[in-house]
PDB file of C-alpha atoms and ligand atoms in Angstrom:
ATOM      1  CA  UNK U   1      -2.306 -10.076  -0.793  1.00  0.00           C
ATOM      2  CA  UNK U   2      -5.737  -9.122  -1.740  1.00  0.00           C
ATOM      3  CA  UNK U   3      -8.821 -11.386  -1.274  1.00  0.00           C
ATOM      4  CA  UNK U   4     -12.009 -11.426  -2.620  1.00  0.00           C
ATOM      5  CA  UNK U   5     -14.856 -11.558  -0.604  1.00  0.00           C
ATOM      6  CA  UNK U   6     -18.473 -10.614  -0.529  1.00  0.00           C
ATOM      7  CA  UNK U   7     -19.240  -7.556   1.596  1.00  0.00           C
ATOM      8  CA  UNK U   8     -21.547  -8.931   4.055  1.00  0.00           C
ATOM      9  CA  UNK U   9     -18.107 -10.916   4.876  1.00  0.00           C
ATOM     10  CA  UNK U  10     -16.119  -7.858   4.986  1.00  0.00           C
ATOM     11  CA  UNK U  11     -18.181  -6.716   7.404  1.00  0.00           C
ATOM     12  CA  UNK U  12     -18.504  -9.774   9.750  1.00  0.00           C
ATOM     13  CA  UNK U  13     -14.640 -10.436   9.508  1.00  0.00           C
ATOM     14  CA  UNK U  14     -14.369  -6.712  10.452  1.00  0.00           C
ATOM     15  CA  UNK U  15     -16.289  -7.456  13.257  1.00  0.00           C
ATOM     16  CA  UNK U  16     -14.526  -9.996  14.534  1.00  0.00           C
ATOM     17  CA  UNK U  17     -10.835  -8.167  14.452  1.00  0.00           C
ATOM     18  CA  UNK U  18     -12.292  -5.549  15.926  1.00  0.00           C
ATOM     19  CA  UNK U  19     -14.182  -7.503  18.694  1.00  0.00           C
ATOM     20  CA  UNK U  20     -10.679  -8.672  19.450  1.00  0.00           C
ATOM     21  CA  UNK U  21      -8.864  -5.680  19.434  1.00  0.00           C
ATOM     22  CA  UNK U  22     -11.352  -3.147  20.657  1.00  0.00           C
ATOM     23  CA  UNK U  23      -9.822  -3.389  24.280  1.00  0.00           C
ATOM     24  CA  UNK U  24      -6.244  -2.212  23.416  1.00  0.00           C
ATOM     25  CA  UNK U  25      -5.664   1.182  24.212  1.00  0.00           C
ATOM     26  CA  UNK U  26      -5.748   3.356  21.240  1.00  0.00           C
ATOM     27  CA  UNK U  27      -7.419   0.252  19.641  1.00  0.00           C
ATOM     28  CA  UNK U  28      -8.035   2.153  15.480  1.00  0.00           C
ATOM     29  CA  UNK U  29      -4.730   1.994  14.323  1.00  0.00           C
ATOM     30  CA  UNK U  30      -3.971  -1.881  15.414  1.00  0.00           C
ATOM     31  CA  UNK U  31      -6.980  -2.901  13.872  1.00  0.00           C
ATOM     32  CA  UNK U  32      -6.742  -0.710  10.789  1.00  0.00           C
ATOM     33  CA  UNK U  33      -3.514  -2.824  10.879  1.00  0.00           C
ATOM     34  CA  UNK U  34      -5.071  -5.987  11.168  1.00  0.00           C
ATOM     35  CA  UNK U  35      -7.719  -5.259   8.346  1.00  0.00           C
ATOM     36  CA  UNK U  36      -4.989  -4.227   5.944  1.00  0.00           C
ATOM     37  CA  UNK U  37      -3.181  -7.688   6.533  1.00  0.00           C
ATOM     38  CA  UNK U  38      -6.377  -9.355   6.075  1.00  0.00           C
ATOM     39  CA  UNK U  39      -8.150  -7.766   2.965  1.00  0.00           C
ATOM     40  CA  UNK U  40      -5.146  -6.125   1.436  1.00  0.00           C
ATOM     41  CA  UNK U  41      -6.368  -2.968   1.858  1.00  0.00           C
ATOM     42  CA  UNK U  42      -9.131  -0.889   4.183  1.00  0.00           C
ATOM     43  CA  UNK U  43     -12.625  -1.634   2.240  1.00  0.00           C
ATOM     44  CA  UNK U  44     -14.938   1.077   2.695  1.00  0.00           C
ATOM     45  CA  UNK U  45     -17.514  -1.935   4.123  1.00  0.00           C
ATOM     46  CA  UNK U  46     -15.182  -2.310   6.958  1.00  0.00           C
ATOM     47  CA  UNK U  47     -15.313   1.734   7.684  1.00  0.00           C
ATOM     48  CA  UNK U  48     -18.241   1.924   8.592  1.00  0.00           C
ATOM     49  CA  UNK U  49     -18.161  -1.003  11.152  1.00  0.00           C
ATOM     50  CA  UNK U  50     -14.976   0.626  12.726  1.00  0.00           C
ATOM     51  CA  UNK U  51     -16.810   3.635  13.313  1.00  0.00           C
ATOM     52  CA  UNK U  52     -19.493   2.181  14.262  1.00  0.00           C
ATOM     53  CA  UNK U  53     -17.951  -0.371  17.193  1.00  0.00           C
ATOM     54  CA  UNK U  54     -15.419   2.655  18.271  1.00  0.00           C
ATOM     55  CA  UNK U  55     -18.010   5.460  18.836  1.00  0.00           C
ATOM     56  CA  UNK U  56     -16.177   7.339  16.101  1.00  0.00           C
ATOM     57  CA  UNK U  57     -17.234   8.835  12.798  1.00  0.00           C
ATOM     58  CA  UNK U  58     -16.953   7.342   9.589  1.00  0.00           C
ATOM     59  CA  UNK U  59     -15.018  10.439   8.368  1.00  0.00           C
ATOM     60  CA  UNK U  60     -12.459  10.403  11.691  1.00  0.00           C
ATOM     61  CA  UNK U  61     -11.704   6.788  10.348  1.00  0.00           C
ATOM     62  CA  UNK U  62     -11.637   7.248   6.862  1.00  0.00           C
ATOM     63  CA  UNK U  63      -9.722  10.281   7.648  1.00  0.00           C
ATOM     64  CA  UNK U  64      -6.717   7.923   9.815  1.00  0.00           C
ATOM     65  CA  UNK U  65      -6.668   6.184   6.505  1.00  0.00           C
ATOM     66  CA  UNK U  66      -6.231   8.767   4.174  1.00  0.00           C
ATOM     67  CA  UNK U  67      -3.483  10.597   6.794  1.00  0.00           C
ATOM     68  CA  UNK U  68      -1.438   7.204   7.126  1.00  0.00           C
ATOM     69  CA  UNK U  69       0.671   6.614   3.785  1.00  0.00           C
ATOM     70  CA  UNK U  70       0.702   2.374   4.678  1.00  0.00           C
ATOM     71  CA  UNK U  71      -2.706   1.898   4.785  1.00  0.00           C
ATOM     72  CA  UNK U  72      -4.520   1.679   1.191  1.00  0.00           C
ATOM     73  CA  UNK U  73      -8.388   2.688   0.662  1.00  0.00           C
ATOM     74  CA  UNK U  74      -8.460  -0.004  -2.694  1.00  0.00           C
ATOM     75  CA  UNK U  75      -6.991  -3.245  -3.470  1.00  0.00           C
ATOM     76  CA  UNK U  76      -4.052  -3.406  -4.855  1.00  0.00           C
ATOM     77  CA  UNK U  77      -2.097  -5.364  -7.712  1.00  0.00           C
ATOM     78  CA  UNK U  78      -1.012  -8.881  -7.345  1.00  0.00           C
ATOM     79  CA  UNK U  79       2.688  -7.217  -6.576  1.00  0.00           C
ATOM     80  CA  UNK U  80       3.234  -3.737  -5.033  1.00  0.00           C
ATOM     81  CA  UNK U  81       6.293  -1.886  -6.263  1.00  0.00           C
ATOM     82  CA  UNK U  82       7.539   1.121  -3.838  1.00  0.00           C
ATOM     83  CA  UNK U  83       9.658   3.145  -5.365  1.00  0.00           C
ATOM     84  CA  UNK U  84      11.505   5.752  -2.948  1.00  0.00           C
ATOM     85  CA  UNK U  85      11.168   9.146  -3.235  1.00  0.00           C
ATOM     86  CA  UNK U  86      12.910  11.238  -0.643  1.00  0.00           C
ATOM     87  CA  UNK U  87      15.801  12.993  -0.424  1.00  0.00           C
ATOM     88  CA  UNK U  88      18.645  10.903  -1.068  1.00  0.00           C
ATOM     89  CA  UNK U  89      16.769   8.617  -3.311  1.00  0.00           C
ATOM     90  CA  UNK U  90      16.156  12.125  -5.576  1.00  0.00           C
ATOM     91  CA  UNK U  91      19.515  13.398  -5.742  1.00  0.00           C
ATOM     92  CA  UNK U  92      20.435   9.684  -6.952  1.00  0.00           C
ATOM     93  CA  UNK U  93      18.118   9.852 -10.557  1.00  0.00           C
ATOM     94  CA  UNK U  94      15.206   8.896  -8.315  1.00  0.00           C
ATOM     95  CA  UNK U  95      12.940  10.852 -10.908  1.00  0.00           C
ATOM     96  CA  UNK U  96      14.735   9.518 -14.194  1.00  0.00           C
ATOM     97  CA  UNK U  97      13.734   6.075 -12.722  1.00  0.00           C
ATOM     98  CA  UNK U  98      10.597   6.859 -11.532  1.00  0.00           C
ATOM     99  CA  UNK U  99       9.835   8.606 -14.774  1.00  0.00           C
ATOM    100  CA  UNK U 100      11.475   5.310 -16.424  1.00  0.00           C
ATOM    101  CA  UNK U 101       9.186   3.061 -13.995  1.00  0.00           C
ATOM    102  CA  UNK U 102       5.866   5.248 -15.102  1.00  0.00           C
ATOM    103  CA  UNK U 103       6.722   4.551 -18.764  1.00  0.00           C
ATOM    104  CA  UNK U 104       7.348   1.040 -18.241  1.00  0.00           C
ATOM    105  CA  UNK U 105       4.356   0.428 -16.313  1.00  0.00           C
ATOM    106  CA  UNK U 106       2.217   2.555 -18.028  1.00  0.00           C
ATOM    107  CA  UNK U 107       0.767   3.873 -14.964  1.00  0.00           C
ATOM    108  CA  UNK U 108       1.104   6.977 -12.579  1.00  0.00           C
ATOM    109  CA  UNK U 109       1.628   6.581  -8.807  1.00  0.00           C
ATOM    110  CA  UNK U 110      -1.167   5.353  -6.518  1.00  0.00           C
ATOM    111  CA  UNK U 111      -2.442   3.327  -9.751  1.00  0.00           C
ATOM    112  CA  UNK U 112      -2.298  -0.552 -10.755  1.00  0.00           C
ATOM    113  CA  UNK U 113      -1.762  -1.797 -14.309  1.00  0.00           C
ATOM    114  CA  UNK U 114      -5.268  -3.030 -15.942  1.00  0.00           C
ATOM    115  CA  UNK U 115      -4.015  -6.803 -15.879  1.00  0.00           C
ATOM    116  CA  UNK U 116      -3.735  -6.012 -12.337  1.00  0.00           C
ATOM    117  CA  UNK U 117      -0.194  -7.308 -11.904  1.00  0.00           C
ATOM    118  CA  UNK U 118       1.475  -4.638 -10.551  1.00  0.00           C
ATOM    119  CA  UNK U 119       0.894  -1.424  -8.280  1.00  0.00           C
ATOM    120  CA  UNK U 120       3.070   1.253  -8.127  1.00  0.00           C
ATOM    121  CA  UNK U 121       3.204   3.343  -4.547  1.00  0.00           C
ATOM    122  CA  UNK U 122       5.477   5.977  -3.695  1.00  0.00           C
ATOM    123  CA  UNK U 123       7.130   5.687  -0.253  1.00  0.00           C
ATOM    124  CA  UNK U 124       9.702   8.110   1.260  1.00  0.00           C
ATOM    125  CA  UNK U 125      12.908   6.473   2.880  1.00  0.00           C
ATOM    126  CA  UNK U 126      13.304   2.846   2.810  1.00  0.00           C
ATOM    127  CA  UNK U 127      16.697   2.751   5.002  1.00  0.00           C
ATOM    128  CA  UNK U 128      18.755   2.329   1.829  1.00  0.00           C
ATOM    129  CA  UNK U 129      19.937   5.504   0.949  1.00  0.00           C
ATOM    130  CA  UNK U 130      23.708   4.036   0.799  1.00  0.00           C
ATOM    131  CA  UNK U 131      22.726   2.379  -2.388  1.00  0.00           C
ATOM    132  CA  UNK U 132      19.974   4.727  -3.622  1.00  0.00           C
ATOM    133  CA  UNK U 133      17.866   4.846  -5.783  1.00  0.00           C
ATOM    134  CA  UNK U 134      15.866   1.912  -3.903  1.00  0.00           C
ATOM    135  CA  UNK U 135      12.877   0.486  -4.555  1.00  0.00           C
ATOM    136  CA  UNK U 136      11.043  -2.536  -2.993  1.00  0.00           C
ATOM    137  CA  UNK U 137       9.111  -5.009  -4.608  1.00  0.00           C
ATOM    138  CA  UNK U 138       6.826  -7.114  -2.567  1.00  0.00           C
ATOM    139  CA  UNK U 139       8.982  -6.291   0.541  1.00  0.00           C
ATOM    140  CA  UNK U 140      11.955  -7.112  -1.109  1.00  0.00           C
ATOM    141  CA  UNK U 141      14.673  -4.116  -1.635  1.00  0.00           C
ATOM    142  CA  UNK U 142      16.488  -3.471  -4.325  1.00  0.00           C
ATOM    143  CA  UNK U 143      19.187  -1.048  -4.262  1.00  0.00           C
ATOM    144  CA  UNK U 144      21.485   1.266  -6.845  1.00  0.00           C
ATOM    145  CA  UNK U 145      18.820   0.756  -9.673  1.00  0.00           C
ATOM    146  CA  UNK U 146      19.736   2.721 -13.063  1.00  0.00           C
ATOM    147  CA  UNK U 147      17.347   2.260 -16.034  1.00  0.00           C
ATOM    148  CA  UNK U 148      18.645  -1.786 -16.902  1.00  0.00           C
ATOM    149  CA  UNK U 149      18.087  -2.334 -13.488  1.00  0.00           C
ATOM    150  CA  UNK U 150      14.824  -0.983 -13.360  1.00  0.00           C
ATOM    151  CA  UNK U 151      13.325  -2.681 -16.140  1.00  0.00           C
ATOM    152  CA  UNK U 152      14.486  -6.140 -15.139  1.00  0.00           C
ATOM    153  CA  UNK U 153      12.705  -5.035 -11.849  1.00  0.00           C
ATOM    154  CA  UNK U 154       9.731  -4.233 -13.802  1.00  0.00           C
ATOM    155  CA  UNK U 155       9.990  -7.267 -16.042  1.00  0.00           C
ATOM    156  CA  UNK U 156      10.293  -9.219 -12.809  1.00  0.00           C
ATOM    157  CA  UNK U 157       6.621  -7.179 -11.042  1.00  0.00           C
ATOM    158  CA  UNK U 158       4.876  -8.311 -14.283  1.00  0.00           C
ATOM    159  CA  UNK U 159       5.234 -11.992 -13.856  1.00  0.00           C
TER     160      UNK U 159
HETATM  161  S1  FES Z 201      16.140   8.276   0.693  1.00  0.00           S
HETATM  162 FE1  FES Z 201      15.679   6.549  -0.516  1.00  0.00          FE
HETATM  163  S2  FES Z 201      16.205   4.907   0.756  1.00  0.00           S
HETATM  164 FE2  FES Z 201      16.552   6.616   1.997  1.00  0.00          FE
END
């Protein structure tokens, strides 16, 4: 879910997860957590507040983000479709769908469609590779897709 705020309430609502989870031990990645659930995504605003209120660098935080696949650096679409793209997935058709997905969509990984209803994400292994090629959309998995599958999948993001 992404919401829109102003900045200067990024940054005070950043402030106030990470007042409360400061004292954990090995406190950046719970509330790099936390910030994700509540904005969506990681805004840059709330970087610098991170960094600031865990004696770290902005780059050491920005670089956790960038190294952790889960945690996004820009809002995403109203729906977030995963597609998966290891092993098992692959030897499945996993790039005839994903190239089928791309088409559909009109967009590459890591992008959102310009009526922002849909982003598309790569993600490697989602514990279905019985019935790959899996996908999930909005947390929800979806198994043994072939290309009618896939666009009633897609037809289903767009909504
Ligand atoms: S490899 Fe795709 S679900 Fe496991």
């Amino acid at each position: 879910m992404n919401i829109h705020v102003a900045d200067g309430d990024i940054g005070n609502r950043t402030l106030a997860i990470v007042g409360e989870l400061k004292s954990l031990e090995g406190p950046l990645l719970p509330i790099l957590h936390a910030i994700q659930a509540e904005f969506g995504y990681v805004p840059q605003e709330s970087l610098a507040v991170i960094a600031r209120e865990l004696n770290l660098s902005r780059a050491e935080v920005h670089g956790v983000v960038t190294f952790y696949h889960d945690y996004r650096d820009h809002p995403t679409g109203r729906h977030v479709l995963k597609l998966c793209r290891a092993e098992a997935c692959q030897s499945m058709g996993g790039d005839e769908i994903a190239e089928r997905i791309k088409t559909l969509l009109g967009i590459d990984f890591h992008q959102t469609t310009l009526d922002g209803a849909v982003t598309l994400e790569p993600i490697f292994c989602l514990g279905l590779c019985a019935c790959a090629p899996a996908a999930m959309l909005d947390g929800e998995l979806h198994g043994r897709l072939d290309t009618a599958s896939v666009a009633e999948l897609v037809a289903e993001a767009r909504r």
